[in-house]
Amino acid sequence: MAEEQGILYAVEQGVATITLNRPERRNALTPAMLQHLQSAVDRAGTDRAVRAVLIAGAGKGFCAGQDLSIFDAIPKPEEVRDIVLTYYRPTILALCRLPKPVIAAIQGVAAGAGASLALACDLRIMAEDASLLMAFSNIGLAPDAGASWFLTRLVGYSRAYEIAIAGERVSALRALELGLANRITLADALAADAWQWAHRLAQRPTVALGLTKAAMLQATEQSLETILALEADLQAQASATADHREGLLAFTEKRAPRFQGD
Ligand code: LHQ
């Protein structure tokens, strides 16, 4: 397992696990961590052996958002803008552009930009005692790192606004009801369940899963006409894969497909 400035990276059986590893600070994010997180996401994207990605937090929490202790006292507005644009923006975009499914495994709290990070993942599994906290408004800030984009798309404007301005924890159960979490599980089972889920996805037809992500992320942005054309292009790409051929063969031979990821 490789460690770079608070980020662990390991690949096992097609699953890349990226762990935020500053447990003593609830995995609060520093610029260096964000750079290494982005590198890890890019590495998972280019490594053909990786077919699903899991993002987890070490210790008692998923991520407490921006490390507030790096600022002297009150950060300068231009410093805040620079951090958001230089470190958060490329990391969030890298996650969305990664053509493989990304699961966030959430224990404890995902707060502030840590909640943004969790929401930028394609799928979320939460421990039953975990929560999401749009902590921004509690310190007089507005959402960043994509939180306003993801939250409004997942739950609609009015609920998103309610959650953002209340600054209260959204429990795992409520997150599941709202569609912010895909699954919840027992705290002790989180790591194993999240990994098993990622491992199952890593055995699926990877190219098709990546194309599905690209289509669905754009579907909320574009007209039906545009998406119908995009789907035709993506389908042409999917149909050229060995996994498509294997899927067709398995169907005619009445057996389970053995997808190789290309
Ligand atoms: C922390 C942090 C933290 C440093 C816990 N920083 N040390 C903002 C500004 C600029 C640019 C970019 O974008 C942003 C966006 C944002 O992310 S704003 C939101 C920032 N995050 C927060 O406001 C959350 C602050 N943290 C908390 O509310 C709690 O710590 C949570 C709910 C996350 C966890 O609570 P507990 O499990 O009770 O842990 P704790 O509070 O005891 O924290 C453990 C240690 O971690 C503690 O240090 P200590 O020396 O006392 O043991 C905390 O000070 C430290 N820590 N979050 N963001």
JSON list of N, CA and C and ligand atoms in Angstrom, two decimals, residues 24-26 28 64-69 71 80 83-84 88 109 111-113 135-136 139 141 144 169, ligand 1:
[
{"chain": "A", "resi": 24, "resn": "GLU", "atom": "N", "xyz": [-6.40, 11.64, 13.01]},
{"chain": "A", "resi": 24, "resn": "GLU", "atom": "CA", "xyz": [-6.36, 12.52, 14.19]},
{"chain": "A", "resi": 24, "resn": "GLU", "atom": "C", "xyz": [-7.03, 13.87, 13.91]},
{"chain": "A", "resi": 25, "resn": "ARG", "atom": "N", "xyz": [-7.24, 14.19, 12.64]},
{"chain": "A", "resi": 25, "resn": "ARG", "atom": "CA", "xyz": [-7.92, 15.44, 12.24]},
{"chain": "A", "resi": 25, "resn": "ARG", "atom": "C", "xyz": [-9.23, 15.12, 11.51]},
{"chain": "A", "resi": 26, "resn": "ARG", "atom": "N", "xyz": [-9.75, 13.93, 11.74]},
{"chain": "A", "resi": 26, "resn": "ARG", "atom": "CA", "xyz": [-10.96, 13.46, 11.05]},
{"chain": "A", "resi": 26, "resn": "ARG", "atom": "C", "xyz": [-10.81, 13.58, 9.53]},
{"chain": "A", "resi": 28, "resn": "ALA", "atom": "N", "xyz": [-9.41, 15.78, 7.74]},
{"chain": "A", "resi": 28, "resn": "ALA", "atom": "CA", "xyz": [-9.56, 17.12, 7.17]},
{"chain": "A", "resi": 28, "resn": "ALA", "atom": "C", "xyz": [-8.55, 17.30, 6.05]},
{"chain": "A", "resi": 64, "resn": "ALA", "atom": "N", "xyz": [-13.63, 15.60, 7.44]},
{"chain": "A", "resi": 64, "resn": "ALA", "atom": "CA", "xyz": [-14.16, 16.81, 8.08]},
{"chain": "A", "resi": 64, "resn": "ALA", "atom": "C", "xyz": [-14.08, 18.04, 7.18]},
{"chain": "A", "resi": 65, "resn": "GLY", "atom": "N", "xyz": [-13.82, 17.81, 5.87]},
{"chain": "A", "resi": 65, "resn": "GLY", "atom": "CA", "xyz": [-13.77, 18.95, 4.95]},
{"chain": "A", "resi": 65, "resn": "GLY", "atom": "C", "xyz": [-12.43, 19.66, 5.01]},
{"chain": "A", "resi": 66, "resn": "GLN", "atom": "N", "xyz": [-12.45, 20.90, 4.59]},
{"chain": "A", "resi": 66, "resn": "GLN", "atom": "CA", "xyz": [-11.22, 21.69, 4.57]},
{"chain": "A", "resi": 66, "resn": "GLN", "atom": "C", "xyz": [-10.56, 21.72, 5.95]},
{"chain": "A", "resi": 67, "resn": "ASP", "atom": "N", "xyz": [-9.23, 21.51, 5.98]},
{"chain": "A", "resi": 67, "resn": "ASP", "atom": "CA", "xyz": [-8.50, 21.65, 7.25]},
{"chain": "A", "resi": 67, "resn": "ASP", "atom": "C", "xyz": [-8.46, 23.13, 7.60]},
{"chain": "A", "resi": 68, "resn": "LEU", "atom": "N", "xyz": [-9.23, 23.49, 8.61]},
{"chain": "A", "resi": 68, "resn": "LEU", "atom": "CA", "xyz": [-9.35, 24.90, 8.97]},
{"chain": "A", "resi": 68, "resn": "LEU", "atom": "C", "xyz": [-8.12, 25.40, 9.72]},
{"chain": "A", "resi": 69, "resn": "SER", "atom": "N", "xyz": [-7.29, 24.46, 10.21]},
{"chain": "A", "resi": 69, "resn": "SER", "atom": "CA", "xyz": [-6.13, 24.88, 11.01]},
{"chain": "A", "resi": 69, "resn": "SER", "atom": "C", "xyz": [-4.97, 25.37, 10.14]},
{"chain": "A", "resi": 71, "resn": "PHE", "atom": "N", "xyz": [-5.14, 27.79, 8.17]},
{"chain": "A", "resi": 71, "resn": "PHE", "atom": "CA", "xyz": [-5.25, 29.24, 8.06]},
{"chain": "A", "resi": 71, "resn": "PHE", "atom": "C", "xyz": [-4.76, 29.90, 9.34]},
{"chain": "A", "resi": 80, "resn": "VAL", "atom": "N", "xyz": [-8.96, 31.69, -0.12]},
{"chain": "A", "resi": 80, "resn": "VAL", "atom": "CA", "xyz": [-10.05, 30.72, -0.14]},
{"chain": "A", "resi": 80, "resn": "VAL", "atom": "C", "xyz": [-10.40, 30.38, -1.60]},
{"chain": "A", "resi": 83, "resn": "ILE", "atom": "N", "xyz": [-7.75, 28.17, -3.13]},
{"chain": "A", "resi": 83, "resn": "ILE", "atom": "CA", "xyz": [-7.78, 26.77, -2.68]},
{"chain": "A", "resi": 83, "resn": "ILE", "atom": "C", "xyz": [-8.92, 26.02, -3.38]},
{"chain": "A", "resi": 84, "resn": "VAL", "atom": "N", "xyz": [-10.08, 26.65, -3.45]},
{"chain": "A", "resi": 84, "resn": "VAL", "atom": "CA", "xyz": [-11.23, 25.99, -4.06]},
{"chain": "A", "resi": 84, "resn": "VAL", "atom": "C", "xyz": [-10.96, 25.71, -5.54]},
{"chain": "A", "resi": 88, "resn": "TYR", "atom": "N", "xyz": [-9.66, 21.88, -5.03]},
{"chain": "A", "resi": 88, "resn": "TYR", "atom": "CA", "xyz": [-10.93, 21.12, -5.01]},
{"chain": "A", "resi": 88, "resn": "TYR", "atom": "C", "xyz": [-11.47, 20.87, -6.42]},
{"chain": "A", "resi": 109, "resn": "VAL", "atom": "N", "xyz": [-18.62, 11.20, 10.34]},
{"chain": "A", "resi": 109, "resn": "VAL", "atom": "CA", "xyz": [-19.23, 12.34, 9.65]},
{"chain": "A", "resi": 109, "resn": "VAL", "atom": "C", "xyz": [-18.48, 12.66, 8.35]},
{"chain": "A", "resi": 111, "resn": "ALA", "atom": "N", "xyz": [-18.25, 15.99, 6.45]},
{"chain": "A", "resi": 111, "resn": "ALA", "atom": "CA", "xyz": [-18.64, 17.38, 6.73]},
{"chain": "A", "resi": 111, "resn": "ALA", "atom": "C", "xyz": [-18.03, 18.35, 5.72]},
{"chain": "A", "resi": 112, "resn": "GLY", "atom": "N", "xyz": [-18.75, 19.43, 5.44]},
{"chain": "A", "resi": 112, "resn": "GLY", "atom": "CA", "xyz": [-18.24, 20.48, 4.57]},
{"chain": "A", "resi": 112, "resn": "GLY", "atom": "C", "xyz": [-17.78, 19.90, 3.24]},
{"chain": "A", "resi": 113, "resn": "ALA", "atom": "N", "xyz": [-16.55, 20.26, 2.85]},
{"chain": "A", "resi": 113, "resn": "ALA", "atom": "CA", "xyz": [-16.04, 19.74, 1.58]},
{"chain": "A", "resi": 113, "resn": "ALA", "atom": "C", "xyz": [-15.87, 18.22, 1.62]},
{"chain": "A", "resi": 135, "resn": "ALA", "atom": "N", "xyz": [-21.58, 21.50, 6.64]},
{"chain": "A", "resi": 135, "resn": "ALA", "atom": "CA", "xyz": [-21.08, 22.33, 7.74]},
{"chain": "A", "resi": 135, "resn": "ALA", "atom": "C", "xyz": [-20.78, 23.77, 7.31]},
{"chain": "A", "resi": 136, "resn": "PHE", "atom": "N", "xyz": [-20.82, 24.02, 6.03]},
{"chain": "A", "resi": 136, "resn": "PHE", "atom": "CA", "xyz": [-20.41, 25.35, 5.53]},
{"chain": "A", "resi": 136, "resn": "PHE", "atom": "C", "xyz": [-21.12, 26.49, 6.27]},
{"chain": "A", "resi": 139, "resn": "ILE", "atom": "N", "xyz": [-20.13, 27.82, 9.69]},
{"chain": "A", "resi": 139, "resn": "ILE", "atom": "CA", "xyz": [-19.01, 28.76, 9.87]},
{"chain": "A", "resi": 139, "resn": "ILE", "atom": "C", "xyz": [-19.15, 29.95, 8.91]},
{"chain": "A", "resi": 141, "resn": "LEU", "atom": "N", "xyz": [-20.14, 30.07, 5.76]},
{"chain": "A", "resi": 141, "resn": "LEU", "atom": "CA", "xyz": [-19.71, 29.90, 4.38]},
{"chain": "A", "resi": 141, "resn": "LEU", "atom": "C", "xyz": [-20.85, 29.30, 3.55]},
{"chain": "A", "resi": 144, "resn": "ASP", "atom": "N", "xyz": [-19.15, 24.58, -1.31]},
{"chain": "A", "resi": 144, "resn": "ASP", "atom": "CA", "xyz": [-18.15, 24.58, -2.38]},
{"chain": "A", "resi": 144, "resn": "ASP", "atom": "C", "xyz": [-17.79, 23.15, -2.74]},
{"chain": "A", "resi": 169, "resn": "ARG", "atom": "N", "xyz": [-26.79, 17.62, 11.06]},
{"chain": "A", "resi": 169, "resn": "ARG", "atom": "CA", "xyz": [-26.40, 16.33, 10.49]},
{"chain": "A", "resi": 169, "resn": "ARG", "atom": "C", "xyz": [-27.59, 15.64, 9.82]},
{"chain": "B", "resi": 1, "resn": "LHQ", "atom": "C1", "xyz": [-10.33, 19.51, 12.36]},
{"chain": "B", "resi": 1, "resn": "LHQ", "atom": "C2", "xyz": [-11.36, 19.67, 11.44]},
{"chain": "B", "resi": 1, "resn": "LHQ", "atom": "C3", "xyz": [-11.17, 20.57, 10.35]},
{"chain": "B", "resi": 1, "resn": "LHQ", "atom": "C4", "xyz": [-9.04, 20.99, 11.19]},
{"chain": "B", "resi": 1, "resn": "LHQ", "atom": "C5", "xyz": [-12.01, 18.28, 12.93]},
{"chain": "B", "resi": 1, "resn": "LHQ", "atom": "N1", "xyz": [-9.99, 21.20, 10.28]},
{"chain": "B", "resi": 1, "resn": "LHQ", "atom": "N2", "xyz": [-9.15, 20.17, 12.25]},
{"chain": "B", "resi": 1, "resn": "LHQ", "atom": "C6", "xyz": [-13.60, 26.12, 3.49]},
{"chain": "B", "resi": 1, "resn": "LHQ", "atom": "C7", "xyz": [-12.60, 27.13, 3.61]},
{"chain": "B", "resi": 1, "resn": "LHQ", "atom": "C8", "xyz": [-11.61, 27.33, 2.66]},
{"chain": "B", "resi": 1, "resn": "LHQ", "atom": "C9", "xyz": [-11.45, 26.75, 1.51]},
{"chain": "B", "resi": 1, "resn": "LHQ", "atom": "C10", "xyz": [-12.05, 25.59, 1.01]},
{"chain": "B", "resi": 1, "resn": "LHQ", "atom": "O1", "xyz": [-13.29, 25.14, 1.36]},
{"chain": "B", "resi": 1, "resn": "LHQ", "atom": "C11", "xyz": [-13.88, 25.22, 2.55]},
{"chain": "B", "resi": 1, "resn": "LHQ", "atom": "C12", "xyz": [-14.95, 24.26, 2.65]},
{"chain": "B", "resi": 1, "resn": "LHQ", "atom": "C13", "xyz": [-15.18, 23.51, 3.92]},
{"chain": "B", "resi": 1, "resn": "LHQ", "atom": "O2", "xyz": [-14.89, 22.33, 4.00]},
{"chain": "B", "resi": 1, "resn": "LHQ", "atom": "S1", "xyz": [-15.88, 24.39, 5.18]},
{"chain": "B", "resi": 1, "resn": "LHQ", "atom": "C14", "xyz": [-16.22, 23.19, 6.37]},
{"chain": "B", "resi": 1, "resn": "LHQ", "atom": "C15", "xyz": [-15.00, 22.77, 7.15]},
{"chain": "B", "resi": 1, "resn": "LHQ", "atom": "N3", "xyz": [-15.36, 21.74, 8.10]},
{"chain": "B", "resi": 1, "resn": "LHQ", "atom": "C16", "xyz": [-16.04, 21.97, 9.23]},
{"chain": "B", "resi": 1, "resn": "LHQ", "atom": "O3", "xyz": [-16.46, 23.06, 9.54]},
{"chain": "B", "resi": 1, "resn": "LHQ", "atom": "C17", "xyz": [-16.22, 20.77, 10.14]},
{"chain": "B", "resi": 1, "resn": "LHQ", "atom": "C18", "xyz": [-15.44, 20.99, 11.41]},
{"chain": "B", "resi": 1, "resn": "LHQ", "atom": "N4", "xyz": [-15.42, 19.78, 12.20]},
{"chain": "B", "resi": 1, "resn": "LHQ", "atom": "C19", "xyz": [-16.48, 19.34, 12.90]},
{"chain": "B", "resi": 1, "resn": "LHQ", "atom": "O4", "xyz": [-17.55, 19.91, 12.90]},
{"chain": "B", "resi": 1, "resn": "LHQ", "atom": "C20", "xyz": [-16.27, 18.08, 13.69]},
{"chain": "B", "resi": 1, "resn": "LHQ", "atom": "O5", "xyz": [-14.90, 17.93, 13.94]},
{"chain": "B", "resi": 1, "resn": "LHQ", "atom": "C21", "xyz": [-16.80, 16.82, 13.00]},
{"chain": "B", "resi": 1, "resn": "LHQ", "atom": "C22", "xyz": [-18.35, 16.88, 13.00]},
{"chain": "B", "resi": 1, "resn": "LHQ", "atom": "C23", "xyz": [-16.30, 16.69, 11.56]},
{"chain": "B", "resi": 1, "resn": "LHQ", "atom": "C24", "xyz": [-16.32, 15.56, 13.75]},
{"chain": "B", "resi": 1, "resn": "LHQ", "atom": "O6", "xyz": [-16.67, 15.69, 15.11]},
{"chain": "B", "resi": 1, "resn": "LHQ", "atom": "P1", "xyz": [-16.02, 14.67, 16.19]},
{"chain": "B", "resi": 1, "resn": "LHQ", "atom": "O7", "xyz": [-16.10, 13.28, 15.67]},
{"chain": "B", "resi": 1, "resn": "LHQ", "atom": "O8", "xyz": [-16.64, 14.98, 17.51]},
{"chain": "B", "resi": 1, "resn": "LHQ", "atom": "O9", "xyz": [-14.46, 15.03, 16.22]},
{"chain": "B", "resi": 1, "resn": "LHQ", "atom": "P2", "xyz": [-13.73, 16.31, 16.85]},
{"chain": "B", "resi": 1, "resn": "LHQ", "atom": "O10", "xyz": [-14.51, 17.54, 16.60]},
{"chain": "B", "resi": 1, "resn": "LHQ", "atom": "O11", "xyz": [-13.35, 15.98, 18.27]},
{"chain": "B", "resi": 1, "resn": "LHQ", "atom": "O12", "xyz": [-12.41, 16.37, 15.93]},
{"chain": "B", "resi": 1, "resn": "LHQ", "atom": "C25", "xyz": [-11.24, 15.56, 16.19]},
{"chain": "B", "resi": 1, "resn": "LHQ", "atom": "C26", "xyz": [-10.03, 16.43, 15.93]},
{"chain": "B", "resi": 1, "resn": "LHQ", "atom": "O13", "xyz": [-10.05, 16.80, 14.56]},
{"chain": "B", "resi": 1, "resn": "LHQ", "atom": "C27", "xyz": [-10.10, 17.74, 16.72]},
{"chain": "B", "resi": 1, "resn": "LHQ", "atom": "O14", "xyz": [-8.77, 18.08, 17.06]},
{"chain": "B", "resi": 1, "resn": "LHQ", "atom": "P3", "xyz": [-8.27, 17.96, 18.62]},
{"chain": "B", "resi": 1, "resn": "LHQ", "atom": "O15", "xyz": [-6.87, 18.49, 18.59]},
{"chain": "B", "resi": 1, "resn": "LHQ", "atom": "O16", "xyz": [-9.23, 18.75, 19.45]},
{"chain": "B", "resi": 1, "resn": "LHQ", "atom": "O17", "xyz": [-8.34, 16.49, 18.93]},
{"chain": "B", "resi": 1, "resn": "LHQ", "atom": "C28", "xyz": [-10.62, 18.72, 15.72]},
{"chain": "B", "resi": 1, "resn": "LHQ", "atom": "O18", "xyz": [-10.21, 20.05, 15.97]},
{"chain": "B", "resi": 1, "resn": "LHQ", "atom": "C29", "xyz": [-9.99, 18.21, 14.45]},
{"chain": "B", "resi": 1, "resn": "LHQ", "atom": "N5", "xyz": [-10.77, 18.63, 13.28]},
{"chain": "B", "resi": 1, "resn": "LHQ", "atom": "N6", "xyz": [-12.40, 18.89, 11.83]},
{"chain": "B", "resi": 1, "resn": "LHQ", "atom": "N7", "xyz": [-12.11, 20.76, 9.42]}
]
